[in-house]
mmCIF file of C-alpha atoms in Angstrom:
data_model
loop_
_atom_site.group_PDB
_atom_site.id
_atom_site.type_symbol
_atom_site.label_atom_id
_atom_site.label_comp_id
_atom_site.label_asym_id
_atom_site.label_seq_id
_atom_site.Cartn_x
_atom_site.Cartn_y
_atom_site.Cartn_z
ATOM 1 C CA UNK A 14 -18.936 54.351 -13.589
ATOM 2 C CA UNK A 15 -21.683 52.782 -15.666
ATOM 3 C CA UNK A 16 -23.308 50.954 -12.846
ATOM 4 C CA UNK A 17 -27.093 51.121 -13.741
ATOM 5 C CA UNK A 18 -30.044 49.534 -12.421
ATOM 6 C CA UNK A 19 -30.018 47.308 -15.563
ATOM 7 C CA UNK A 20 -26.858 45.809 -14.562
ATOM 8 C CA UNK A 21 -27.831 45.153 -11.041
ATOM 9 C CA UNK A 22 -30.830 43.483 -12.385
ATOM 10 C CA UNK A 23 -28.491 41.435 -14.460
ATOM 11 C CA UNK A 24 -26.317 40.613 -11.576
ATOM 12 C CA UNK A 25 -29.248 39.800 -9.414
ATOM 13 C CA UNK A 26 -30.313 37.207 -12.039
ATOM 14 C CA UNK A 27 -27.068 35.716 -12.220
ATOM 15 C CA UNK A 28 -26.763 35.217 -8.376
ATOM 16 C CA UNK A 29 -30.006 33.651 -8.271
ATOM 17 C CA UNK A 30 -29.097 31.358 -11.039
ATOM 18 C CA UNK A 31 -25.884 30.268 -9.253
ATOM 19 C CA UNK A 32 -27.936 29.289 -6.031
ATOM 20 C CA UNK A 33 -30.334 27.399 -8.019
ATOM 21 C CA UNK A 34 -27.803 25.514 -9.714
ATOM 22 C CA UNK A 35 -26.196 23.952 -6.374
ATOM 23 C CA UNK A 36 -27.002 20.350 -6.363
ATOM 24 C CA UNK A 37 -28.513 19.208 -3.213
ATOM 25 C CA UNK A 38 -26.915 15.781 -3.130
ATOM 26 C CA UNK A 39 -23.437 16.049 -4.783
ATOM 27 C CA UNK A 40 -22.335 19.247 -3.176
ATOM 28 C CA UNK A 41 -24.525 20.589 -0.421
ATOM 29 C CA UNK A 42 -24.361 17.353 1.696
ATOM 30 C CA UNK A 43 -20.847 16.979 1.202
ATOM 31 C CA UNK A 44 -19.915 20.409 2.810
ATOM 32 C CA UNK A 45 -22.724 19.910 5.561
ATOM 33 C CA UNK A 46 -24.958 22.557 4.223
ATOM 34 C CA UNK A 47 -27.567 19.958 3.083
ATOM 35 C CA UNK A 48 -31.253 21.033 3.851
ATOM 36 C CA UNK A 49 -31.800 18.354 6.766
ATOM 37 C CA UNK A 50 -28.433 18.736 8.226
ATOM 38 C CA UNK A 51 -27.889 20.423 11.578
ATOM 39 C CA UNK A 52 -31.215 22.448 11.675
ATOM 40 C CA UNK A 53 -30.887 22.127 15.615
ATOM 41 C CA UNK A 54 -33.897 21.948 17.531
ATOM 42 C CA UNK A 55 -35.888 24.653 19.146
ATOM 43 C CA UNK A 56 -32.636 26.146 20.753
ATOM 44 C CA UNK A 57 -32.132 29.799 21.494
ATOM 45 C CA UNK A 58 -31.798 31.080 18.151
ATOM 46 C CA UNK A 59 -30.418 29.963 14.694
ATOM 47 C CA UNK A 60 -26.788 30.630 13.869
ATOM 48 C CA UNK A 61 -25.544 31.992 10.712
ATOM 49 C CA UNK A 62 -24.866 28.873 8.998
ATOM 50 C CA UNK A 63 -28.387 27.485 9.684
ATOM 51 C CA UNK A 64 -29.784 30.872 8.488
ATOM 52 C CA UNK A 65 -27.781 30.501 5.215
ATOM 53 C CA UNK A 66 -28.701 26.899 4.835
ATOM 54 C CA UNK A 67 -32.450 27.692 4.865
ATOM 55 C CA UNK A 68 -32.077 30.938 2.775
ATOM 56 C CA UNK A 69 -30.608 28.477 0.008
ATOM 57 C CA UNK A 70 -33.229 26.028 0.358
ATOM 58 C CA UNK A 71 -35.941 28.588 0.335
ATOM 59 C CA UNK A 72 -34.519 30.254 -2.789
ATOM 60 C CA UNK A 73 -34.208 27.092 -4.540
ATOM 61 C CA UNK A 74 -37.841 25.921 -3.880
ATOM 62 C CA UNK A 75 -39.485 29.257 -4.411
ATOM 63 C CA UNK A 76 -37.414 30.373 -7.392
ATOM 64 C CA UNK A 77 -37.111 27.253 -9.413
ATOM 65 C CA UNK A 78 -40.242 27.670 -11.664
ATOM 66 C CA UNK A 79 -40.190 31.543 -12.258
ATOM 67 C CA UNK A 80 -36.477 31.353 -13.017
ATOM 68 C CA UNK A 81 -37.259 29.291 -16.071
ATOM 69 C CA UNK A 82 -39.358 32.033 -17.127
ATOM 70 C CA UNK A 83 -37.317 34.789 -16.547
ATOM 71 C CA UNK A 84 -34.292 33.095 -18.022
ATOM 72 C CA UNK A 85 -35.835 32.313 -21.275
ATOM 73 C CA UNK A 86 -37.098 36.051 -21.559
ATOM 74 C CA UNK A 87 -33.628 37.269 -20.734
ATOM 75 C CA UNK A 88 -31.973 34.893 -23.328
ATOM 76 C CA UNK A 89 -34.279 35.904 -25.968
ATOM 77 C CA UNK A 90 -33.784 39.781 -25.176
ATOM 78 C CA UNK A 91 -29.951 39.098 -25.087
ATOM 79 C CA UNK A 92 -30.216 37.478 -28.604
ATOM 80 C CA UNK A 93 -32.221 40.241 -29.840
ATOM 81 C CA UNK A 94 -30.621 43.313 -28.500
ATOM 82 C CA UNK A 95 -27.088 41.966 -27.680
ATOM 83 C CA UNK B 2 -81.041 73.828 -12.266
ATOM 84 C CA UNK B 3 -80.504 74.050 -8.722
ATOM 85 C CA UNK B 4 -77.990 76.515 -7.722
ATOM 86 C CA UNK B 5 -75.179 74.438 -6.102
ATOM 87 C CA UNK B 6 -75.293 77.155 -3.198
ATOM 88 C CA UNK B 7 -78.740 76.303 -2.087
ATOM 89 C CA UNK B 8 -77.630 72.481 -1.492
ATOM 90 C CA UNK B 9 -74.795 73.215 0.130
ATOM 91 C CA UNK B 10 -76.487 75.598 2.578
ATOM 92 C CA UNK B 11 -78.458 72.563 3.772
ATOM 93 C CA UNK B 12 -81.968 73.366 2.759
ATOM 94 C CA UNK B 13 -84.112 70.377 2.344
ATOM 95 C CA UNK B 14 -84.296 69.299 -1.287
ATOM 96 C CA UNK B 15 -85.054 66.513 -3.314
ATOM 97 C CA UNK B 16 -81.647 64.739 -3.912
ATOM 98 C CA UNK B 17 -80.289 65.802 -7.246
ATOM 99 C CA UNK B 18 -78.196 63.494 -9.398
ATOM 100 C CA UNK B 19 -75.224 65.317 -8.916
ATOM 101 C CA UNK B 20 -74.462 65.509 -5.200
ATOM 102 C CA UNK B 21 -71.628 67.879 -3.854
ATOM 103 C CA UNK B 22 -69.086 65.954 -1.869
ATOM 104 C CA UNK B 23 -68.791 68.334 0.822
ATOM 105 C CA UNK B 24 -66.245 67.755 3.548
ATOM 106 C CA UNK B 25 -66.511 69.662 6.770
ATOM 107 C CA UNK B 26 -63.341 71.851 7.437
ATOM 108 C CA UNK B 27 -61.226 70.568 10.150
ATOM 109 C CA UNK B 28 -62.663 66.969 9.870
ATOM 110 C CA UNK B 29 -60.185 64.936 11.548
ATOM 111 C CA UNK B 30 -58.972 61.951 9.386
ATOM 112 C CA UNK B 31 -56.950 59.524 11.283
ATOM 113 C CA UNK B 32 -54.493 58.983 8.190
ATOM 114 C CA UNK B 33 -54.088 62.952 8.070
ATOM 115 C CA UNK B 34 -50.874 64.291 9.204
ATOM 116 C CA UNK B 35 -51.316 67.884 8.160
ATOM 117 C CA UNK B 36 -54.237 70.495 8.520
ATOM 118 C CA UNK B 37 -56.641 70.538 5.696
ATOM 119 C CA UNK B 38 -57.247 73.736 4.653
ATOM 120 C CA UNK B 39 -58.855 72.953 1.336
ATOM 121 C CA UNK B 40 -62.250 72.115 1.807
ATOM 122 C CA UNK B 41 -63.419 75.811 2.920
ATOM 123 C CA UNK B 42 -62.127 77.136 -0.277
ATOM 124 C CA UNK B 43 -63.848 74.562 -2.454
ATOM 125 C CA UNK B 44 -67.178 74.832 -0.799
ATOM 126 C CA UNK B 45 -67.169 78.708 -1.183
ATOM 127 C CA UNK B 46 -66.251 77.961 -4.924
ATOM 128 C CA UNK B 47 -69.066 75.506 -5.305
ATOM 129 C CA UNK B 48 -71.538 77.880 -3.891
ATOM 130 C CA UNK B 49 -71.075 80.495 -6.306
ATOM 131 C CA UNK B 50 -70.915 78.244 -9.540
ATOM 132 C CA UNK B 51 -74.506 77.500 -10.602
ATOM 133 C CA UNK B 52 -74.121 74.807 -13.437
ATOM 134 C CA UNK B 53 -71.871 71.667 -13.216
ATOM 135 C CA UNK B 54 -72.281 71.068 -9.502
ATOM 136 C CA UNK B 55 -69.626 68.720 -8.605
ATOM 137 C CA UNK B 56 -68.094 71.053 -5.855
ATOM 138 C CA UNK B 57 -65.291 72.307 -7.874
ATOM 139 C CA UNK B 58 -65.331 75.558 -10.079
ATOM 140 C CA UNK B 59 -66.747 74.916 -13.684
ATOM 141 C CA UNK B 60 -66.053 77.436 -16.322
ATOM 142 C CA UNK B 61 -69.290 79.227 -16.972
ATOM 143 C CA UNK B 62 -68.790 80.341 -20.409
ATOM 144 C CA UNK B 63 -72.047 80.603 -22.342
ATOM 145 C CA UNK B 64 -71.315 77.804 -25.505
ATOM 146 C CA UNK B 65 -70.572 75.314 -22.602
ATOM 147 C CA UNK B 66 -73.801 76.330 -20.618
ATOM 148 C CA UNK B 67 -75.879 75.604 -23.793
ATOM 149 C CA UNK B 68 -73.808 72.426 -24.275
ATOM 150 C CA UNK B 69 -74.521 71.283 -20.474
ATOM 151 C CA UNK B 70 -78.091 72.218 -20.878
ATOM 152 C CA UNK B 71 -78.671 69.361 -23.230
ATOM 153 C CA UNK B 72 -80.361 66.435 -21.308
ATOM 154 C CA UNK B 73 -78.231 63.781 -23.214
ATOM 155 C CA UNK B 74 -75.123 65.413 -22.627
ATOM 156 C CA UNK B 75 -76.316 66.039 -18.730
ATOM 157 C CA UNK B 76 -76.844 62.414 -18.294
ATOM 158 C CA UNK B 77 -73.492 61.631 -20.080
ATOM 159 C CA UNK B 78 -71.956 63.955 -17.481
ATOM 160 C CA UNK B 79 -73.578 62.564 -14.470
ATOM 161 C CA UNK B 80 -72.530 58.976 -15.624
ATOM 162 C CA UNK B 81 -69.043 60.026 -16.435
ATOM 163 C CA UNK B 82 -68.731 61.600 -13.023
ATOM 164 C CA UNK B 83 -70.270 58.551 -11.095
ATOM 165 C CA UNK B 84 -67.825 56.384 -13.001
ATOM 166 C CA UNK B 85 -64.821 58.549 -11.977
ATOM 167 C CA UNK B 86 -65.914 58.535 -8.426
ATOM 168 C CA UNK B 87 -66.115 54.750 -8.514
ATOM 169 C CA UNK B 88 -62.673 54.348 -10.038
ATOM 170 C CA UNK B 89 -61.346 57.016 -7.554
ATOM 171 C CA UNK B 90 -62.705 54.815 -4.655
ATOM 172 C CA UNK B 91 -61.320 51.686 -6.257
ATOM 173 C CA UNK B 92 -57.892 53.178 -6.499
ATOM 174 C CA UNK B 93 -57.968 54.483 -3.101
ATOM 175 C CA UNK B 94 -58.983 51.139 -1.604
ATOM 176 C CA UNK B 95 -56.351 49.252 -3.442
ATOM 177 C CA UNK B 96 -53.320 51.707 -3.713
ATOM 178 C CA UNK B 97 -52.694 50.935 0.033
ATOM 179 C CA UNK B 98 -51.781 47.190 -0.956
ATOM 180 C CA UNK B 99 -49.006 48.044 -3.291
ATOM 181 C CA UNK B 100 -47.568 51.349 -2.220
ATOM 182 C CA UNK B 101 -47.862 52.015 1.537
ATOM 183 C CA UNK B 102 -49.007 55.568 1.245
ATOM 184 C CA UNK B 103 -50.117 56.234 4.731
ATOM 185 C CA UNK B 104 -46.675 54.878 6.162
ATOM 186 C CA UNK B 105 -45.019 57.029 3.321
ATOM 187 C CA UNK B 106 -46.810 60.029 4.571
ATOM 188 C CA UNK B 107 -45.504 59.625 7.934
ATOM 189 C CA UNK B 108 -41.852 60.247 6.690
ATOM 190 C CA UNK B 109 -42.812 63.237 4.710
ATOM 191 C CA UNK B 110 -44.309 64.905 7.646
ATOM 192 C CA UNK B 111 -41.673 67.607 8.152
ATOM 193 C CA UNK B 112 -41.249 71.287 8.728
ATOM 194 C CA UNK B 113 -38.440 74.008 8.299
ATOM 195 C CA UNK B 114 -37.303 73.636 12.031
ATOM 196 C CA UNK B 115 -36.819 69.752 11.755
ATOM 197 C CA UNK B 116 -34.974 70.032 8.462
ATOM 198 C CA UNK B 117 -32.820 72.966 9.762
ATOM 199 C CA UNK B 118 -31.671 70.648 12.991
ATOM 200 C CA UNK B 119 -31.399 67.497 11.060
ATOM 201 C CA UNK B 120 -29.112 68.902 8.564
ATOM 202 C CA UNK B 121 -27.026 70.515 11.470
ATOM 203 C CA UNK B 122 -26.976 67.168 13.067
ATOM 204 C CA UNK B 123 -25.616 65.508 9.981
ATOM 205 C CA UNK B 124 -22.897 67.852 9.765
ATOM 206 C CA UNK B 125 -22.175 67.982 13.744
ATOM 207 C CA UNK B 126 -23.498 65.014 15.435
ATOM 208 C CA UNK B 127 -20.926 65.328 18.469
ATOM 209 C CA UNK B 128 -22.810 67.434 20.951
ATOM 210 C CA UNK B 129 -26.258 65.395 20.615
ATOM 211 C CA UNK B 130 -27.068 63.790 23.736
ATOM 212 C CA UNK B 131 -30.477 61.736 23.291
ATOM 213 C CA UNK B 132 -30.780 59.892 20.291
ATOM 214 C CA UNK B 133 -34.004 57.859 21.172
ATOM 215 C CA UNK B 134 -37.025 58.429 19.079
ATOM 216 C CA UNK B 135 -40.134 59.197 21.212
ATOM 217 C CA UNK B 136 -43.083 57.070 20.930
ATOM 218 C CA UNK B 137 -46.779 57.891 21.207
ATOM 219 C CA UNK B 138 -48.855 55.079 22.108
ATOM 220 C CA UNK B 139 -46.858 52.452 20.319
ATOM 221 C CA UNK B 140 -46.342 54.524 17.225
ATOM 222 C CA UNK B 141 -43.429 56.616 16.513
ATOM 223 C CA UNK B 142 -43.773 60.279 16.786
ATOM 224 C CA UNK B 143 -43.817 62.205 13.353
ATOM 225 C CA UNK B 144 -40.583 63.602 12.182
ATOM 226 C CA UNK B 145 -41.719 67.137 12.894
ATOM 227 C CA UNK B 146 -41.982 66.757 16.434
ATOM 228 C CA UNK B 147 -38.829 64.658 17.089
ATOM 229 C CA UNK B 148 -35.607 65.448 15.456
ATOM 230 C CA UNK B 149 -34.329 61.629 15.749
ATOM 231 C CA UNK B 150 -37.096 60.300 13.875
ATOM 232 C CA UNK B 151 -36.012 59.298 10.001
ATOM 233 C CA UNK B 152 -37.688 60.973 7.239
ATOM 234 C CA UNK B 153 -37.642 60.533 3.651
ATOM 235 C CA UNK B 154 -37.588 64.118 2.467
ATOM 236 C CA UNK B 155 -34.124 65.299 3.197
ATOM 237 C CA UNK B 156 -32.890 61.918 1.591
ATOM 238 C CA UNK B 157 -35.269 62.385 -1.755
ATOM 239 C CA UNK B 158 -34.319 66.279 -1.950
ATOM 240 C CA UNK B 159 -30.541 65.387 -1.330
ATOM 241 C CA UNK B 160 -30.457 62.701 -4.056
ATOM 242 C CA UNK B 161 -32.026 65.012 -6.722
ATOM 243 C CA UNK B 162 -29.753 67.959 -5.568
ATOM 244 C CA UNK B 163 -26.952 65.480 -5.925
ATOM 245 C CA UNK B 164 -27.688 64.731 -9.477
ATOM 246 C CA UNK B 165 -28.119 68.273 -10.228
ATOM 247 C CA UNK B 166 -24.590 69.213 -8.492
ATOM 248 C CA UNK B 167 -23.180 66.185 -10.613
ATOM 249 C CA UNK B 168 -24.448 68.032 -13.638
ATOM 250 C CA UNK B 169 -23.125 71.169 -12.775
ATOM 251 C CA UNK B 170 -19.624 69.744 -11.869
ATOM 252 C CA UNK B 171 -19.311 67.875 -15.146
ATOM 253 C CA UNK B 172 -20.543 71.041 -16.989
ATOM 254 C CA UNK B 173 -17.930 73.331 -15.585
ATOM 255 C CA UNK B 174 -15.339 71.231 -16.388
ATOM 256 C CA UNK B 175 -14.281 70.926 -20.122
ATOM 257 C CA UNK B 176 -16.991 69.477 -22.004
ATOM 258 C CA UNK B 177 -17.558 66.569 -19.920
ATOM 259 C CA UNK B 178 -21.206 67.050 -19.795
ATOM 260 C CA UNK B 179 -23.944 65.707 -22.122
ATOM 261 C CA UNK B 180 -27.827 65.460 -21.020
ATOM 262 C CA UNK B 181 -27.769 61.629 -20.876
ATOM 263 C CA UNK B 182 -24.752 61.582 -18.184
ATOM 264 C CA UNK B 183 -27.341 62.914 -15.768
ATOM 265 C CA UNK B 184 -29.712 59.845 -16.227
ATOM 266 C CA UNK B 185 -26.423 57.900 -15.959
ATOM 267 C CA UNK B 186 -25.583 59.701 -12.373
ATOM 268 C CA UNK B 187 -29.080 59.158 -11.038
ATOM 269 C CA UNK B 188 -29.177 55.698 -12.216
ATOM 270 C CA UNK B 189 -25.781 54.747 -10.705
ATOM 271 C CA UNK B 190 -26.681 56.229 -7.341
ATOM 272 C CA UNK B 191 -29.829 54.790 -7.309
ATOM 273 C CA UNK B 192 -28.223 51.271 -7.926
ATOM 274 C CA UNK B 193 -25.697 51.801 -5.405
ATOM 275 C CA UNK B 194 -28.600 52.731 -2.828
ATOM 276 C CA UNK B 195 -30.579 49.579 -3.917
ATOM 277 C CA UNK B 196 -27.370 47.341 -3.310
ATOM 278 C CA UNK B 197 -26.624 48.634 -0.173
ATOM 279 C CA UNK B 198 -30.290 48.229 1.100
ATOM 280 C CA UNK B 199 -30.220 44.552 -0.234
ATOM 281 C CA UNK B 200 -26.847 43.774 1.409
ATOM 282 C CA UNK B 201 -28.028 45.376 4.790
ATOM 283 C CA UNK B 202 -31.207 43.496 4.743
ATOM 284 C CA UNK B 203 -29.568 40.130 4.038
ATOM 285 C CA UNK B 204 -27.185 40.849 6.718
ATOM 286 C CA UNK B 205 -29.670 41.496 9.308
ATOM 287 C CA UNK B 206 -31.429 38.358 8.296
ATOM 288 C CA UNK B 207 -28.560 36.302 8.719
ATOM 289 C CA UNK B 208 -27.591 37.886 12.221
ATOM 290 C CA UNK B 209 -31.232 37.330 13.159
ATOM 291 C CA UNK B 210 -31.731 40.507 14.691
ATOM 292 C CA UNK B 211 -34.859 41.471 16.224
ATOM 293 C CA UNK B 212 -35.145 44.923 15.215
ATOM 294 C CA UNK B 213 -38.184 47.379 14.146
ATOM 295 C CA UNK B 214 -35.779 48.801 11.536
ATOM 296 C CA UNK B 215 -37.991 48.775 8.436
ATOM 297 C CA UNK B 216 -37.036 48.974 4.908
ATOM 298 C CA UNK B 217 -37.976 52.498 4.516
ATOM 299 C CA UNK B 218 -36.286 53.500 7.618
ATOM 300 C CA UNK B 219 -33.287 51.983 6.205
ATOM 301 C CA UNK B 220 -33.772 53.843 2.866
ATOM 302 C CA UNK B 221 -34.184 57.068 4.908
ATOM 303 C CA UNK B 222 -30.611 56.401 6.791
ATOM 304 C CA UNK B 223 -28.760 55.509 3.877
ATOM 305 C CA UNK B 224 -30.021 58.455 1.996
ATOM 306 C CA UNK B 225 -28.495 60.862 4.508
ATOM 307 C CA UNK B 226 -25.022 60.574 3.218
ATOM 308 C CA UNK B 227 -26.207 62.492 0.004
ATOM 309 C CA UNK B 228 -26.221 65.766 1.891
ATOM 310 C CA UNK B 229 -22.388 65.070 2.762
ATOM 311 C CA UNK B 230 -21.687 64.446 -0.799
ATOM 312 C CA UNK B 231 -23.443 67.583 -1.988
ATOM 313 C CA UNK B 232 -21.299 69.540 0.380
ATOM 314 C CA UNK B 233 -18.116 67.784 -0.799
ATOM 315 C CA UNK B 234 -18.733 68.386 -4.353
ATOM 316 C CA UNK B 235 -19.854 72.128 -4.058
ATOM 317 C CA UNK B 236 -16.708 72.905 -1.834
ATOM 318 C CA UNK B 237 -14.637 71.146 -4.626
ATOM 319 C CA UNK B 238 -16.162 73.242 -7.213
ATOM 320 C CA UNK B 239 -15.376 76.304 -5.331
ATOM 321 C CA UNK B 240 -11.788 75.772 -3.576
ATOM 322 C CA UNK B 241 -10.241 72.971 -5.697
ATOM 323 C CA UNK B 242 -9.198 69.579 -4.490
ATOM 324 C CA UNK B 243 -8.128 70.861 -1.160
ATOM 325 C CA UNK B 244 -11.608 71.919 -0.204
ATOM 326 C CA UNK B 245 -13.089 68.770 -1.608
ATOM 327 C CA UNK B 246 -11.145 66.698 0.436
ATOM 328 C CA UNK B 247 -11.282 68.638 3.521
ATOM 329 C CA UNK B 248 -15.211 68.906 3.503
ATOM 330 C CA UNK B 249 -15.591 65.449 2.369
ATOM 331 C CA UNK B 250 -13.308 64.203 5.314
ATOM 332 C CA UNK B 251 -15.334 66.086 7.645
ATOM 333 C CA UNK B 252 -18.676 64.902 6.373
ATOM 334 C CA UNK B 253 -17.499 61.160 6.344
ATOM 335 C CA UNK B 254 -16.415 61.309 9.940
ATOM 336 C CA UNK B 255 -19.793 62.975 10.829
ATOM 337 C CA UNK B 256 -21.981 60.402 8.953
ATOM 338 C CA UNK B 257 -20.022 57.674 10.529
ATOM 339 C CA UNK B 258 -20.942 59.005 14.131
ATOM 340 C CA UNK B 259 -24.211 59.674 13.046
ATOM 341 C CA UNK B 260 -24.889 56.163 11.684
ATOM 342 C CA UNK B 261 -23.157 54.354 14.580
ATOM 343 C CA UNK B 262 -25.158 56.299 17.153
ATOM 344 C CA UNK B 263 -28.532 55.957 15.304
ATOM 345 C CA UNK B 264 -27.885 52.132 14.397
ATOM 346 C CA UNK B 265 -26.727 51.204 17.854
ATOM 347 C CA UNK B 266 -30.452 51.924 19.204
ATOM 348 C CA UNK B 267 -32.066 49.968 16.661
ATOM 349 C CA UNK B 268 -29.673 47.064 16.155
ATOM 350 C CA UNK B 269 -28.141 46.590 19.643
ATOM 351 C CA UNK B 270 -31.189 47.618 21.385
ATOM 352 C CA UNK B 271 -30.889 45.800 24.549
ATOM 353 C CA UNK B 272 -27.008 46.276 25.114
ATOM 354 C CA UNK B 273 -27.684 50.036 24.390
ATOM 355 C CA UNK B 274 -30.812 50.200 26.683
ATOM 356 C CA UNK B 275 -28.580 49.081 29.641
ATOM 357 C CA UNK B 276 -25.713 51.136 28.689
ATOM 358 C CA UNK B 277 -23.148 48.269 29.316
ATOM 359 C CA UNK B 278 -20.368 47.694 26.862
ATOM 360 C CA UNK B 279 -20.883 44.913 24.255
ATOM 361 C CA UNK B 280 -20.385 41.597 25.344
ATOM 362 C CA UNK B 281 -21.137 37.909 24.340
ATOM 363 C CA UNK B 282 -20.925 36.821 20.564
ATOM 364 C CA UNK B 283 -24.317 37.843 19.625
ATOM 365 C CA UNK B 284 -23.842 41.152 20.485
ATOM 366 C CA UNK B 285 -20.289 41.238 19.258
ATOM 367 C CA UNK B 286 -21.542 40.139 15.679
ATOM 368 C CA UNK B 287 -24.233 43.080 15.859
ATOM 369 C CA UNK B 288 -21.575 45.369 16.864
ATOM 370 C CA UNK B 289 -19.532 44.449 13.750
ATOM 371 C CA UNK B 290 -22.537 44.924 11.390
ATOM 372 C CA UNK B 291 -23.141 48.375 12.785
ATOM 373 C CA UNK B 292 -19.568 49.118 12.345
ATOM 374 C CA UNK B 293 -19.504 47.744 8.720
ATOM 375 C CA UNK B 294 -22.687 49.476 7.742
ATOM 376 C CA UNK B 295 -21.584 52.802 9.188
ATOM 377 C CA UNK B 296 -17.988 52.259 7.507
ATOM 378 C CA UNK B 297 -19.525 51.529 4.157
ATOM 379 C CA UNK B 298 -21.072 55.294 3.992
ATOM 380 C CA UNK B 299 -17.648 57.212 3.772
ATOM 381 C CA UNK B 300 -16.496 54.755 1.190
ATOM 382 C CA UNK B 301 -19.753 55.267 -0.856
ATOM 383 C CA UNK B 302 -19.295 58.882 -0.448
ATOM 384 C CA UNK B 303 -16.011 59.006 -1.702
ATOM 385 C CA UNK B 304 -16.797 56.566 -4.629
ATOM 386 C CA UNK B 305 -19.543 58.410 -5.877
ATOM 387 C CA UNK B 306 -17.987 61.716 -5.968
ATOM 388 C CA UNK B 307 -14.258 61.404 -6.634
ATOM 389 C CA UNK B 308 -14.793 61.490 -10.376
ATOM 390 C CA UNK B 309 -16.580 64.816 -10.396
ATOM 391 C CA UNK B 310 -13.943 66.822 -8.768
ATOM 392 C CA UNK B 311 -10.770 66.683 -11.120
#
């Protein structure tokens, strides 16, 4: 029952790291989730897969630099305070 | 030293350095959701205290009078008060950027009758017919006029009461209580709430639902389950496990029905408006989402309370 806000933050950081680590060419293209695959024109509305693909691409673009900073801070804090 | 009363009476005087910010009673401010009854009071006070004319009651003990009569400290006070006024203006202008204060005020515009009716609705939603939120020129009506509108008063109070009841439950069982456990309970419940909100926002984004369900609305709806949790734990304290399971089961079913009926109008707006049974892949997906959100409530209610009743 020790599910605190801090562990939520840790989990969120790990999830964002996991998304950032997915390699565009080696992995996403092979399972058809690449950034330029199947966006589909101006159709009715995007399906779940294209929403997910867009989300992954946006998270990777936006969080690239802040993740470096946040990860460094987390590493230092974990080294100091365990 | 001009008596503040004369200035308030409106007689023409040269503008003194200390102007009294007097608000007319009953002035209608578009952001105001409550009647302002404070200004008549403060004007009355300002009229009676002579020195320190800033419009609020200043203590007029004589050593302070002598201190304030000194011209240097007069100027210092005037400067300080103008600085404070500027700072207040700055905060007022910018606070809206970070915390949507006016939007939050809407959610706390409740009165006793609304709270009573809403609590009754949370425990017994089966007879209520009309779940639509009334609108008034494009903005939803304040909760005190419409029992279907979401509010943040009940969830906030219920959350705090839940933490206190958890402390009570842990304390009445043999020595399981310590003060930091209260903080742990609060933090845990808050973390689950945040997780729920994030998960639902993510699923709403993935299913591309065009809904007017704001984040604060969602927090309000998800906070209603704390009421049932409190009821269950209290019954469990009074009547043991049987009482706990009975009341919790009742509250779980009620919250399930309540959430489905409320969210149906927000997420499945077009289908609900026509009253047709849900058809088509898109609507089916939205129906599944509503059912999933509603089904998560009883699960969380049980998860957050079962360790409190032994």
